mmCIF file of C-alpha atoms and ligand atoms in Angstrom:
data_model
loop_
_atom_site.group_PDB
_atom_site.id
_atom_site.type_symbol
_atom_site.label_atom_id
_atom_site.label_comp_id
_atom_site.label_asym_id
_atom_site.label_seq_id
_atom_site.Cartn_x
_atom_site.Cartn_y
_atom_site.Cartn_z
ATOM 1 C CA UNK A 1 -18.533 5.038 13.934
ATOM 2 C CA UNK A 2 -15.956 4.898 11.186
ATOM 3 C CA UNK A 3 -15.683 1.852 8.885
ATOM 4 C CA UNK A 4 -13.365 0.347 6.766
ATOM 5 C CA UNK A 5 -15.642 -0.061 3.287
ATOM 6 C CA UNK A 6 -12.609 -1.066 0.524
ATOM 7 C CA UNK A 7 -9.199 -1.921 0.484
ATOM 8 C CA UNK A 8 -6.963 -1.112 -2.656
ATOM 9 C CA UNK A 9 -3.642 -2.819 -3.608
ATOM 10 C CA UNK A 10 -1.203 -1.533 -6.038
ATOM 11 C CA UNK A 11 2.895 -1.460 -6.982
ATOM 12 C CA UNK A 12 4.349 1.845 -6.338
ATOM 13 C CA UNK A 13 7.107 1.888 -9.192
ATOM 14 C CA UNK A 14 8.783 5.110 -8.845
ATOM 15 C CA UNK A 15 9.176 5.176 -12.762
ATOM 16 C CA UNK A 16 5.335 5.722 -12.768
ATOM 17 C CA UNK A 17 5.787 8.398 -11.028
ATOM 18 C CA UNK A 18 8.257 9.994 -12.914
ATOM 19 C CA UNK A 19 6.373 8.949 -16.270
ATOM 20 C CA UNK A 20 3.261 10.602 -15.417
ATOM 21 C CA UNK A 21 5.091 13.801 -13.955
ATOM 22 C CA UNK A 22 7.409 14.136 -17.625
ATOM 23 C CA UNK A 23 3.830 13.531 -19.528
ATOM 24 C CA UNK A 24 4.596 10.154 -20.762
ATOM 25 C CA UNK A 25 1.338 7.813 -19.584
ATOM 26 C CA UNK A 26 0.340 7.690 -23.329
ATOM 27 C CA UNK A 27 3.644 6.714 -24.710
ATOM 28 C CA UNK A 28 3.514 2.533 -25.741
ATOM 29 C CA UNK A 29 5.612 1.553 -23.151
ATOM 30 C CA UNK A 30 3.494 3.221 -20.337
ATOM 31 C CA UNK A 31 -0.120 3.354 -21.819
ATOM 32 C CA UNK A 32 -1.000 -0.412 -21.144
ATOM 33 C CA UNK A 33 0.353 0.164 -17.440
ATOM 34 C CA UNK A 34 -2.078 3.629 -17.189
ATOM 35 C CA UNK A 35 -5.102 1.729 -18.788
ATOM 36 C CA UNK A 36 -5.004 -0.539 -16.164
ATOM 37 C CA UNK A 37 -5.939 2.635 -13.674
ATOM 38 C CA UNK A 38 -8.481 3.884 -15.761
ATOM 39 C CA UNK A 39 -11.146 1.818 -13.788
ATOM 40 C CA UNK A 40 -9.661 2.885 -10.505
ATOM 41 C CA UNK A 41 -9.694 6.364 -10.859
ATOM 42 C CA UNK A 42 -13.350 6.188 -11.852
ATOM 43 C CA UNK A 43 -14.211 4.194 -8.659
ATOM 44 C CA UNK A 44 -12.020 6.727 -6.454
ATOM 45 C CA UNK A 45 -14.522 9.320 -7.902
ATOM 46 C CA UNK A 46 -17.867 7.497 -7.265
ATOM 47 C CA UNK A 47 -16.658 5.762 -3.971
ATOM 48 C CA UNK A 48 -14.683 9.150 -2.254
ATOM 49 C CA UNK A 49 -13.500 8.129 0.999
ATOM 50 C CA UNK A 50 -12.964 10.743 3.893
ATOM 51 C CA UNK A 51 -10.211 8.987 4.660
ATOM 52 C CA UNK A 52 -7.318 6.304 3.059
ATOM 53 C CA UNK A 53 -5.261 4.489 5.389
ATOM 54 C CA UNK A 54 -2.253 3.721 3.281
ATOM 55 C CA UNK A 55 0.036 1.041 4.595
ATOM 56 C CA UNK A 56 3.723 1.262 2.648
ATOM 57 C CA UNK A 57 7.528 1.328 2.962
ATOM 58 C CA UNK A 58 9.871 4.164 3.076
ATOM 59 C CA UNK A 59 13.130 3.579 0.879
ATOM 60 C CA UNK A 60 15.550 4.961 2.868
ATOM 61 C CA UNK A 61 14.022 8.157 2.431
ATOM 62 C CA UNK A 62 12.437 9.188 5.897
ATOM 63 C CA UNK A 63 14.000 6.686 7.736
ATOM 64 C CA UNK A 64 17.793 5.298 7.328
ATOM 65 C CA UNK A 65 19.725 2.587 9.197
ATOM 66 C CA UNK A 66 20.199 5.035 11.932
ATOM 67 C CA UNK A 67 16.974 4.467 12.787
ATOM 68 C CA UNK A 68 14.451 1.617 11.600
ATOM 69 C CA UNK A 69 10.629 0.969 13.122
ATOM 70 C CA UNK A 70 9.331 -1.959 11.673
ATOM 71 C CA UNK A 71 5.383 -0.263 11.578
ATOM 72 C CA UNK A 72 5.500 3.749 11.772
ATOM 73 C CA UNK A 73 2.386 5.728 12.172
ATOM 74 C CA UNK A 74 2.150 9.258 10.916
ATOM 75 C CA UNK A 75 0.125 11.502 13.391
ATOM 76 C CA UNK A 76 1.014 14.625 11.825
ATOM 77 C CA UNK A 77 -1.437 17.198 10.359
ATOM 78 C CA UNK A 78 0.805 17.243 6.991
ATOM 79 C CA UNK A 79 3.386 15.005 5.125
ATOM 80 C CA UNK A 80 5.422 16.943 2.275
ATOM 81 C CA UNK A 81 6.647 14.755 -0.898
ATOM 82 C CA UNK A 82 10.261 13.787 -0.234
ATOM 83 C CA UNK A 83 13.351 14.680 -2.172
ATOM 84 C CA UNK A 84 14.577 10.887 -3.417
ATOM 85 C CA UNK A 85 17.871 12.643 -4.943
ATOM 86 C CA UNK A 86 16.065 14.586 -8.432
ATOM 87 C CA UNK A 87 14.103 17.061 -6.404
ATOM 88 C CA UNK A 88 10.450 16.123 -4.374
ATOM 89 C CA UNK A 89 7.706 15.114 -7.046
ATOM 90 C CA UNK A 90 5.329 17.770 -8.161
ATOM 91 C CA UNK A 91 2.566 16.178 -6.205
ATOM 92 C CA UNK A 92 0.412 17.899 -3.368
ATOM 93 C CA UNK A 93 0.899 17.657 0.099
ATOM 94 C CA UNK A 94 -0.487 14.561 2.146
ATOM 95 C CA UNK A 95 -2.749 16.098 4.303
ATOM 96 C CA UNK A 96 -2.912 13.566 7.871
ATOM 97 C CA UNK A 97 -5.903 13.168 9.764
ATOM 98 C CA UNK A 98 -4.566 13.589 13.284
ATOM 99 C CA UNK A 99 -6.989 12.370 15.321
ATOM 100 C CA UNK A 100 -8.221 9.187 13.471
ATOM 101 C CA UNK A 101 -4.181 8.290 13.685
ATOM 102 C CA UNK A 102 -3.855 8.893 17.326
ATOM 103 C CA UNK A 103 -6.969 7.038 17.970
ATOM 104 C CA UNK A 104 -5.478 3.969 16.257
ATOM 105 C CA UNK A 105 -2.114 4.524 17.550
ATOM 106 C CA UNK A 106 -3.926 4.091 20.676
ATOM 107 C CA UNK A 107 -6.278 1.364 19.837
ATOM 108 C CA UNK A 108 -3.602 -0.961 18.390
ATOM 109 C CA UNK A 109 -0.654 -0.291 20.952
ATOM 110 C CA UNK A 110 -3.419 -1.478 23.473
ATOM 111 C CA UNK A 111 -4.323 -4.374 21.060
ATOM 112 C CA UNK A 112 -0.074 -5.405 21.756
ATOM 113 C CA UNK A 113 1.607 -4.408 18.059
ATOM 114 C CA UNK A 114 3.997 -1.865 18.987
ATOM 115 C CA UNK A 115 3.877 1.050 16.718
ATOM 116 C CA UNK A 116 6.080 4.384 16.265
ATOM 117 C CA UNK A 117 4.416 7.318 16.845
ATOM 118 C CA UNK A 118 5.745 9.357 14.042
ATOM 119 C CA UNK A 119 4.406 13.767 14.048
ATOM 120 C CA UNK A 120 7.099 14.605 11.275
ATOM 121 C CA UNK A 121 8.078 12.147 8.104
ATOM 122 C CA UNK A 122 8.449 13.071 4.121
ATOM 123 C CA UNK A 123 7.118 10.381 2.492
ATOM 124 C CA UNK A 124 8.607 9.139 -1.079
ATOM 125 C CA UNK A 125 7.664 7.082 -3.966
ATOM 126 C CA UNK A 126 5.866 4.450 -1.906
ATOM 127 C CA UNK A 127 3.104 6.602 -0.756
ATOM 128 C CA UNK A 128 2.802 9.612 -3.562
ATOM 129 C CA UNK A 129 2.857 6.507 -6.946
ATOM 130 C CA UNK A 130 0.086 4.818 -5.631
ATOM 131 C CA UNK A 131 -1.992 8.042 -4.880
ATOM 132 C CA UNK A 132 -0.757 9.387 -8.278
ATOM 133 C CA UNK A 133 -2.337 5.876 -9.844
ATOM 134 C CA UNK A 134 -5.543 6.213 -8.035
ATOM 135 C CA UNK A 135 -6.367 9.951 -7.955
ATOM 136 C CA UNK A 136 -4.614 11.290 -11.287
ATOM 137 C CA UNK A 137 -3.153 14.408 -10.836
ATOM 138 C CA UNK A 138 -5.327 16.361 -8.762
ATOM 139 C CA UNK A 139 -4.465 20.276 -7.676
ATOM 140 C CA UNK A 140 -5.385 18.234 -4.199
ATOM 141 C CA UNK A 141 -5.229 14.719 -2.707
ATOM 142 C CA UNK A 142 -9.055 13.876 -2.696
ATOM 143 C CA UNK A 143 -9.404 13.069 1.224
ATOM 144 C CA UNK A 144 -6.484 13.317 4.463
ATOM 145 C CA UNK A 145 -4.448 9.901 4.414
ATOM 146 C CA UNK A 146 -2.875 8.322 7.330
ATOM 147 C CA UNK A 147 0.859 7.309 6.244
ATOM 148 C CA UNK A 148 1.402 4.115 7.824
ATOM 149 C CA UNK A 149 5.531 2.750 7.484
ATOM 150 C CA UNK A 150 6.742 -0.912 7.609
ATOM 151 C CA UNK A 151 9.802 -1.608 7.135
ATOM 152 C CA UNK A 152 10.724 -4.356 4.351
ATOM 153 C CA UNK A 153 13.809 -2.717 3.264
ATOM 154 C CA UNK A 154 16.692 -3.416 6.873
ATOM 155 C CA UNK A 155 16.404 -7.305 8.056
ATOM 156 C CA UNK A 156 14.606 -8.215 10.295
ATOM 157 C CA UNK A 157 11.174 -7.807 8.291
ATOM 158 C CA UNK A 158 8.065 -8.628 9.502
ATOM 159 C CA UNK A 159 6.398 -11.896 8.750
ATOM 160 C CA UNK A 160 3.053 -11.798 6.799
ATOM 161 C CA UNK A 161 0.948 -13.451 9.224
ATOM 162 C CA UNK A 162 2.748 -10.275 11.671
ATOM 163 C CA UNK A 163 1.004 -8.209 9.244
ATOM 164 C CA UNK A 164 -2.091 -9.590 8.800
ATOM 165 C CA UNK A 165 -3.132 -9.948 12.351
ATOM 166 C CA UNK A 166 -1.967 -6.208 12.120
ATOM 167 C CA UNK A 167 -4.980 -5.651 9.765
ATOM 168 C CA UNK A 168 -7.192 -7.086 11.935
ATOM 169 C CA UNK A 169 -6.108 -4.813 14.869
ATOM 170 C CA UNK A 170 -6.567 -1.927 12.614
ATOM 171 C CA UNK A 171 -9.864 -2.972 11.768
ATOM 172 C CA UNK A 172 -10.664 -2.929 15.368
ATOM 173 C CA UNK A 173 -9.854 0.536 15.524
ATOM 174 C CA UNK A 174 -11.139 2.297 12.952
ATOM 175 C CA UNK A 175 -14.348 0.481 13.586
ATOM 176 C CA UNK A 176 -14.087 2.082 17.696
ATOM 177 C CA UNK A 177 -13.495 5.455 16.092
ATOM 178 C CA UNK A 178 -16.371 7.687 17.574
ATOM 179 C CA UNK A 179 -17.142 9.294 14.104
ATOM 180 C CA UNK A 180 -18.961 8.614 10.629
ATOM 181 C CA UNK A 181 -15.988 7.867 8.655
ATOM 182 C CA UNK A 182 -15.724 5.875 5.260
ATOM 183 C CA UNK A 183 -11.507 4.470 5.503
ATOM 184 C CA UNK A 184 -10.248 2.523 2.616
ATOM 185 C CA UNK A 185 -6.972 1.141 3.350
ATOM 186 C CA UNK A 186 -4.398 0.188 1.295
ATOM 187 C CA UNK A 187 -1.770 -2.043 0.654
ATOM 188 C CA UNK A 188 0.943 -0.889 -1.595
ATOM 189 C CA UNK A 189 4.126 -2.216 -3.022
ATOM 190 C CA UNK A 190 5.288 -5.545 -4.621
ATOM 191 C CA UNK A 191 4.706 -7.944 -6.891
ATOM 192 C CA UNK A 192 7.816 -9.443 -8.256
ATOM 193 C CA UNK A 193 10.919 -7.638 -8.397
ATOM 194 C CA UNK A 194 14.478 -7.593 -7.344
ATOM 195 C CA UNK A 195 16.945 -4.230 -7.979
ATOM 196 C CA UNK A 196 20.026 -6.057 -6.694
ATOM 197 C CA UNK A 197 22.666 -8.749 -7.253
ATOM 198 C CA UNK A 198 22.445 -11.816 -9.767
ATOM 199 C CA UNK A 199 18.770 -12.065 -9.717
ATOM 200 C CA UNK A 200 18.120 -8.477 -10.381
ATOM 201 C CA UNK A 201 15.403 -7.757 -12.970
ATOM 202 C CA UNK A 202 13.708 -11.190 -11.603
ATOM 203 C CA UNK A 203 9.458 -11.747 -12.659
ATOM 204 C CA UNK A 204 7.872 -14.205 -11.428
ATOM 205 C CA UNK A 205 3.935 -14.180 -13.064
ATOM 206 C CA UNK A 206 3.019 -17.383 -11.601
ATOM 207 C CA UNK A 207 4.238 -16.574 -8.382
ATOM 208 C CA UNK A 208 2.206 -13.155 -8.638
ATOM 209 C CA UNK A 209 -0.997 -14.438 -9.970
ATOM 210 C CA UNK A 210 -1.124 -17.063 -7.268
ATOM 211 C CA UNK A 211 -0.389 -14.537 -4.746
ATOM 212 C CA UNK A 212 -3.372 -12.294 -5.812
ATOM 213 C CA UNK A 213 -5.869 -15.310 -6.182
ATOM 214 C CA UNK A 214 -4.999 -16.788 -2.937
ATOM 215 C CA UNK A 215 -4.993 -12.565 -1.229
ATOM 216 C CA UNK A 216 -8.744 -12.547 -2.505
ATOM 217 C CA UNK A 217 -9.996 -16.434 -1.594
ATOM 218 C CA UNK A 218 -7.759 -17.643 0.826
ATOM 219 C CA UNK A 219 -6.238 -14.583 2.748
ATOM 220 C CA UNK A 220 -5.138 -17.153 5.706
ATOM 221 C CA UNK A 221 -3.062 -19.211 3.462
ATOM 222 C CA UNK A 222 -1.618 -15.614 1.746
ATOM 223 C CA UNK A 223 -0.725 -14.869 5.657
ATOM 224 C CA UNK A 224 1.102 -18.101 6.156
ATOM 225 C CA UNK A 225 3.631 -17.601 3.188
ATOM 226 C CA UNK A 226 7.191 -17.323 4.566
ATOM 227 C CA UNK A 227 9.562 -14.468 4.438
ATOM 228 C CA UNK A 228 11.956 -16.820 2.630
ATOM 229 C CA UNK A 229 9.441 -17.757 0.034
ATOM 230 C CA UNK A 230 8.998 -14.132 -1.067
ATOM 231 C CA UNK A 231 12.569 -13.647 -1.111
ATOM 232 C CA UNK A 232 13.019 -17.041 -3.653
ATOM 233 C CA UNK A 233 9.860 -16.253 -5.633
ATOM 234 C CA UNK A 234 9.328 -12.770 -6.278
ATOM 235 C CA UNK A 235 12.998 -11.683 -5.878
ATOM 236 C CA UNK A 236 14.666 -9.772 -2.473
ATOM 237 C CA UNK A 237 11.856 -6.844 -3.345
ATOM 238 C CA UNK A 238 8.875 -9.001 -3.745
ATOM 239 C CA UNK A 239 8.974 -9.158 0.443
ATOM 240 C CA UNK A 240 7.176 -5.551 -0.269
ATOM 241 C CA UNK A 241 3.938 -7.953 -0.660
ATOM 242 C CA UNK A 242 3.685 -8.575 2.733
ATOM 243 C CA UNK A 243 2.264 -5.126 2.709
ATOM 244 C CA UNK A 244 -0.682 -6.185 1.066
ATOM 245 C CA UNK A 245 -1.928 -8.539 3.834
ATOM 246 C CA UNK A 246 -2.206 -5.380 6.420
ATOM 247 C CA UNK A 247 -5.131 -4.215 3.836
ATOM 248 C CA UNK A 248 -6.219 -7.685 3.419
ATOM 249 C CA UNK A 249 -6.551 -8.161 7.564
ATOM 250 C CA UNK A 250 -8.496 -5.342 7.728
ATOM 251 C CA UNK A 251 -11.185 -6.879 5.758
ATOM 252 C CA UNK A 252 -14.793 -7.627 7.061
ATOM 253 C CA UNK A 253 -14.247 -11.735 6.229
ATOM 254 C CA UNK A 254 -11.272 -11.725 8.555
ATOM 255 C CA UNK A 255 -13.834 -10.788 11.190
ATOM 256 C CA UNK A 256 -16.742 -13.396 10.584
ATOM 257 C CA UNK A 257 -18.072 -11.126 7.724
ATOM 258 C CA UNK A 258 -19.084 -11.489 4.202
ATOM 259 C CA UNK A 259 -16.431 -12.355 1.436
ATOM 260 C CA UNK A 260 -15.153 -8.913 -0.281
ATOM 261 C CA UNK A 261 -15.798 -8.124 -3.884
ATOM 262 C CA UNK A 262 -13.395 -8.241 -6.619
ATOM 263 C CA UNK A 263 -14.292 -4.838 -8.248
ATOM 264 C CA UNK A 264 -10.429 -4.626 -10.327
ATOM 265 C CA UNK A 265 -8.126 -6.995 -10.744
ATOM 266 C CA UNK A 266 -5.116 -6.001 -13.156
ATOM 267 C CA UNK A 267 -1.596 -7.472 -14.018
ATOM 268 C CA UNK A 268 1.238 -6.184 -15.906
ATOM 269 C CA UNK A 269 5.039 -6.640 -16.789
ATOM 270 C CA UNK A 270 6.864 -4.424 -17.137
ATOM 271 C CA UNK A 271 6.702 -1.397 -15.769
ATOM 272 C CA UNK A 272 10.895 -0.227 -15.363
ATOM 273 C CA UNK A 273 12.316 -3.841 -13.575
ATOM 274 C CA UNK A 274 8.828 -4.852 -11.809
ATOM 275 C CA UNK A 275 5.814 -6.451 -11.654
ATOM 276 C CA UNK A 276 2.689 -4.267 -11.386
ATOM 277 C CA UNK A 277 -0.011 -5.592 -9.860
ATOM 278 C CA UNK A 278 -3.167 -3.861 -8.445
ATOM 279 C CA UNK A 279 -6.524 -5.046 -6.723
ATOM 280 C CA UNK A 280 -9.816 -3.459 -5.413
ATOM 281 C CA UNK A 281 -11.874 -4.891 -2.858
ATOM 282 C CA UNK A 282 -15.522 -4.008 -1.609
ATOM 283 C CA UNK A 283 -17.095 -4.789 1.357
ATOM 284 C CA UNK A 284 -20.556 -5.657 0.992
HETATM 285 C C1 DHB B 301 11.754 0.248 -7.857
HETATM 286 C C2 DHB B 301 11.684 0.733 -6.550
HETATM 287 C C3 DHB B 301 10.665 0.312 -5.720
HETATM 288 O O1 DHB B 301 10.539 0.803 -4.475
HETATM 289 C C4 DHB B 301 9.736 -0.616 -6.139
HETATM 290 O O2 DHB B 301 8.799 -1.013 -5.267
HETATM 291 C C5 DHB B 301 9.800 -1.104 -7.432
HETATM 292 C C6 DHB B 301 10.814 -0.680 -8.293
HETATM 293 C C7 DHB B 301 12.840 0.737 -8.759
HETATM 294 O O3 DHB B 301 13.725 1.457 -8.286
HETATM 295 O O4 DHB B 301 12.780 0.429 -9.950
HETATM 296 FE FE1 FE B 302 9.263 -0.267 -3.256
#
């Protein structure tokens, strides 16, 4: 059966993106943010899943207010990098794995979360930075990856603890999945930031470094932080960390099991107007 063996959290700054496509991870601004991948990309390497599950949010990208699922599932063989205005990133292609999405589509519709079924999506900054972070720039992705949408960008958003018992459902699934698989799942987005209004440009490093010690001790009391505190805390963008707690639900603990590992733990501002924070947790 498949398993879910590690979970990964990271930001998903677009300006990472674009530094490491113009050759600028060693420049002083960008180096200390880079470094703090170093360790991850190593792990990726010696841990190689067959398959990440990567929860994130489209930007108005794929999706637009004509049409807005709050959790999107792609089921398609393929996902090309979107065009976000300057031309699609020089990235490869996501490559889907079909039949592990349908099966969870399936699982977790019958488990009562109502998902969109999605067989044709471009996915942008949210899903390509935080491969890009992880995996370097490979000719290839290393493994298929399930895009999974939420939508924290078009009120109404859904509420963390929505999101964690998500993670648990998923867990469910990919654990019913009739085939060896090794799934890491991850959480993307976040920490602090706001792009808009008075407040734009808004940190908040306690508020950050409280959320990642309570994600990895205390995931039920992460789960029970309101929307509104998000939105007062870590600015009208920092909602992007409910995100997180879909990984974090899908955890063995959640389920009776043992506590994860911390295996990376790294925190950094700035990178462009946000907080960068990133996480990586075993399952023993
Ligand atoms: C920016 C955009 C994002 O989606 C994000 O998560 C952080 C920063 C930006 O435009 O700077
Ligand atoms: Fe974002």
């Amino acid at each position: 059966m498949a398993r879910i063996t590690a979970s990964v959290y990271t930001s998903h700054v677009p300006a990472i993106g674009a530094a490491l496509d113009l050759g600028k991870t060693q420049e002083p601004y960008w180096q200390p943010v880079f470094q703090g991948y170093e360790f991850g990309k190593q792990w990726m390497k010696d841990n190689k899943p067959d398959v990440i599950f990567l929860v994130y949010n489209d930007h108005a990208t794929a999706f637009s207010l004509e049409m807005i699922p709050t959790f999107a599932i792609g089921t398609a063989a393929e996902f090309q990098p979107a065009d976000e205005g300057w031309g699609p990133r020089p990235v490869p292609k996501v490559i889907g794995h079909p039949d592990l999405a349908s099966h969870i589509a399936q699982s977790v519709i019958q488990q009562d979360f109502d998902l969109t079924i999605v067989n044709k999506m471009d996915v942008d900054h949210g899903l390509t930075v935080p491969l890009s972070l992880m995996c370097g720039q490979p000719e290839a992705w290393p493994c298929p990856v399930i895009p999974f949408a939420v939508n924290v960008v078009q009120y109404p958003v859904p509420s963390g603890r929505r999101c964690y018992n998500l993670g648990q459902a998923i867990r469910k699934a990919v654990e019913s999945f009739d085939e060896d698989l090794n799934v890491h799942i991850w959480g993307t987005g976040g920490m602090s930031h706001q792009l808009q209004g008075p407040r734009a440009g808004l940190i908040n490093k306690d508020f950050d470094n409280a959320f990642l010690d309570k994600l990895i001790n205390d995931p039920e009391a992460a789960a029970s932080i309101p929307h509104i505190d998000y939105v007062r805390e870590a600015g009208s963008e920092g909602i992007e960390l409910v995100m997180w707690l879909i990984a974090r639900g899908a955890m063995a603990d959640v389920a009776g099991g043992a506590k994860p590992k911390v295996v990376q733990r790294f925190y950094h501002v700035p990178a462009s107007n946000t907080a960068v924070g990133h996480l990586i947790l075993e399952n023993s």
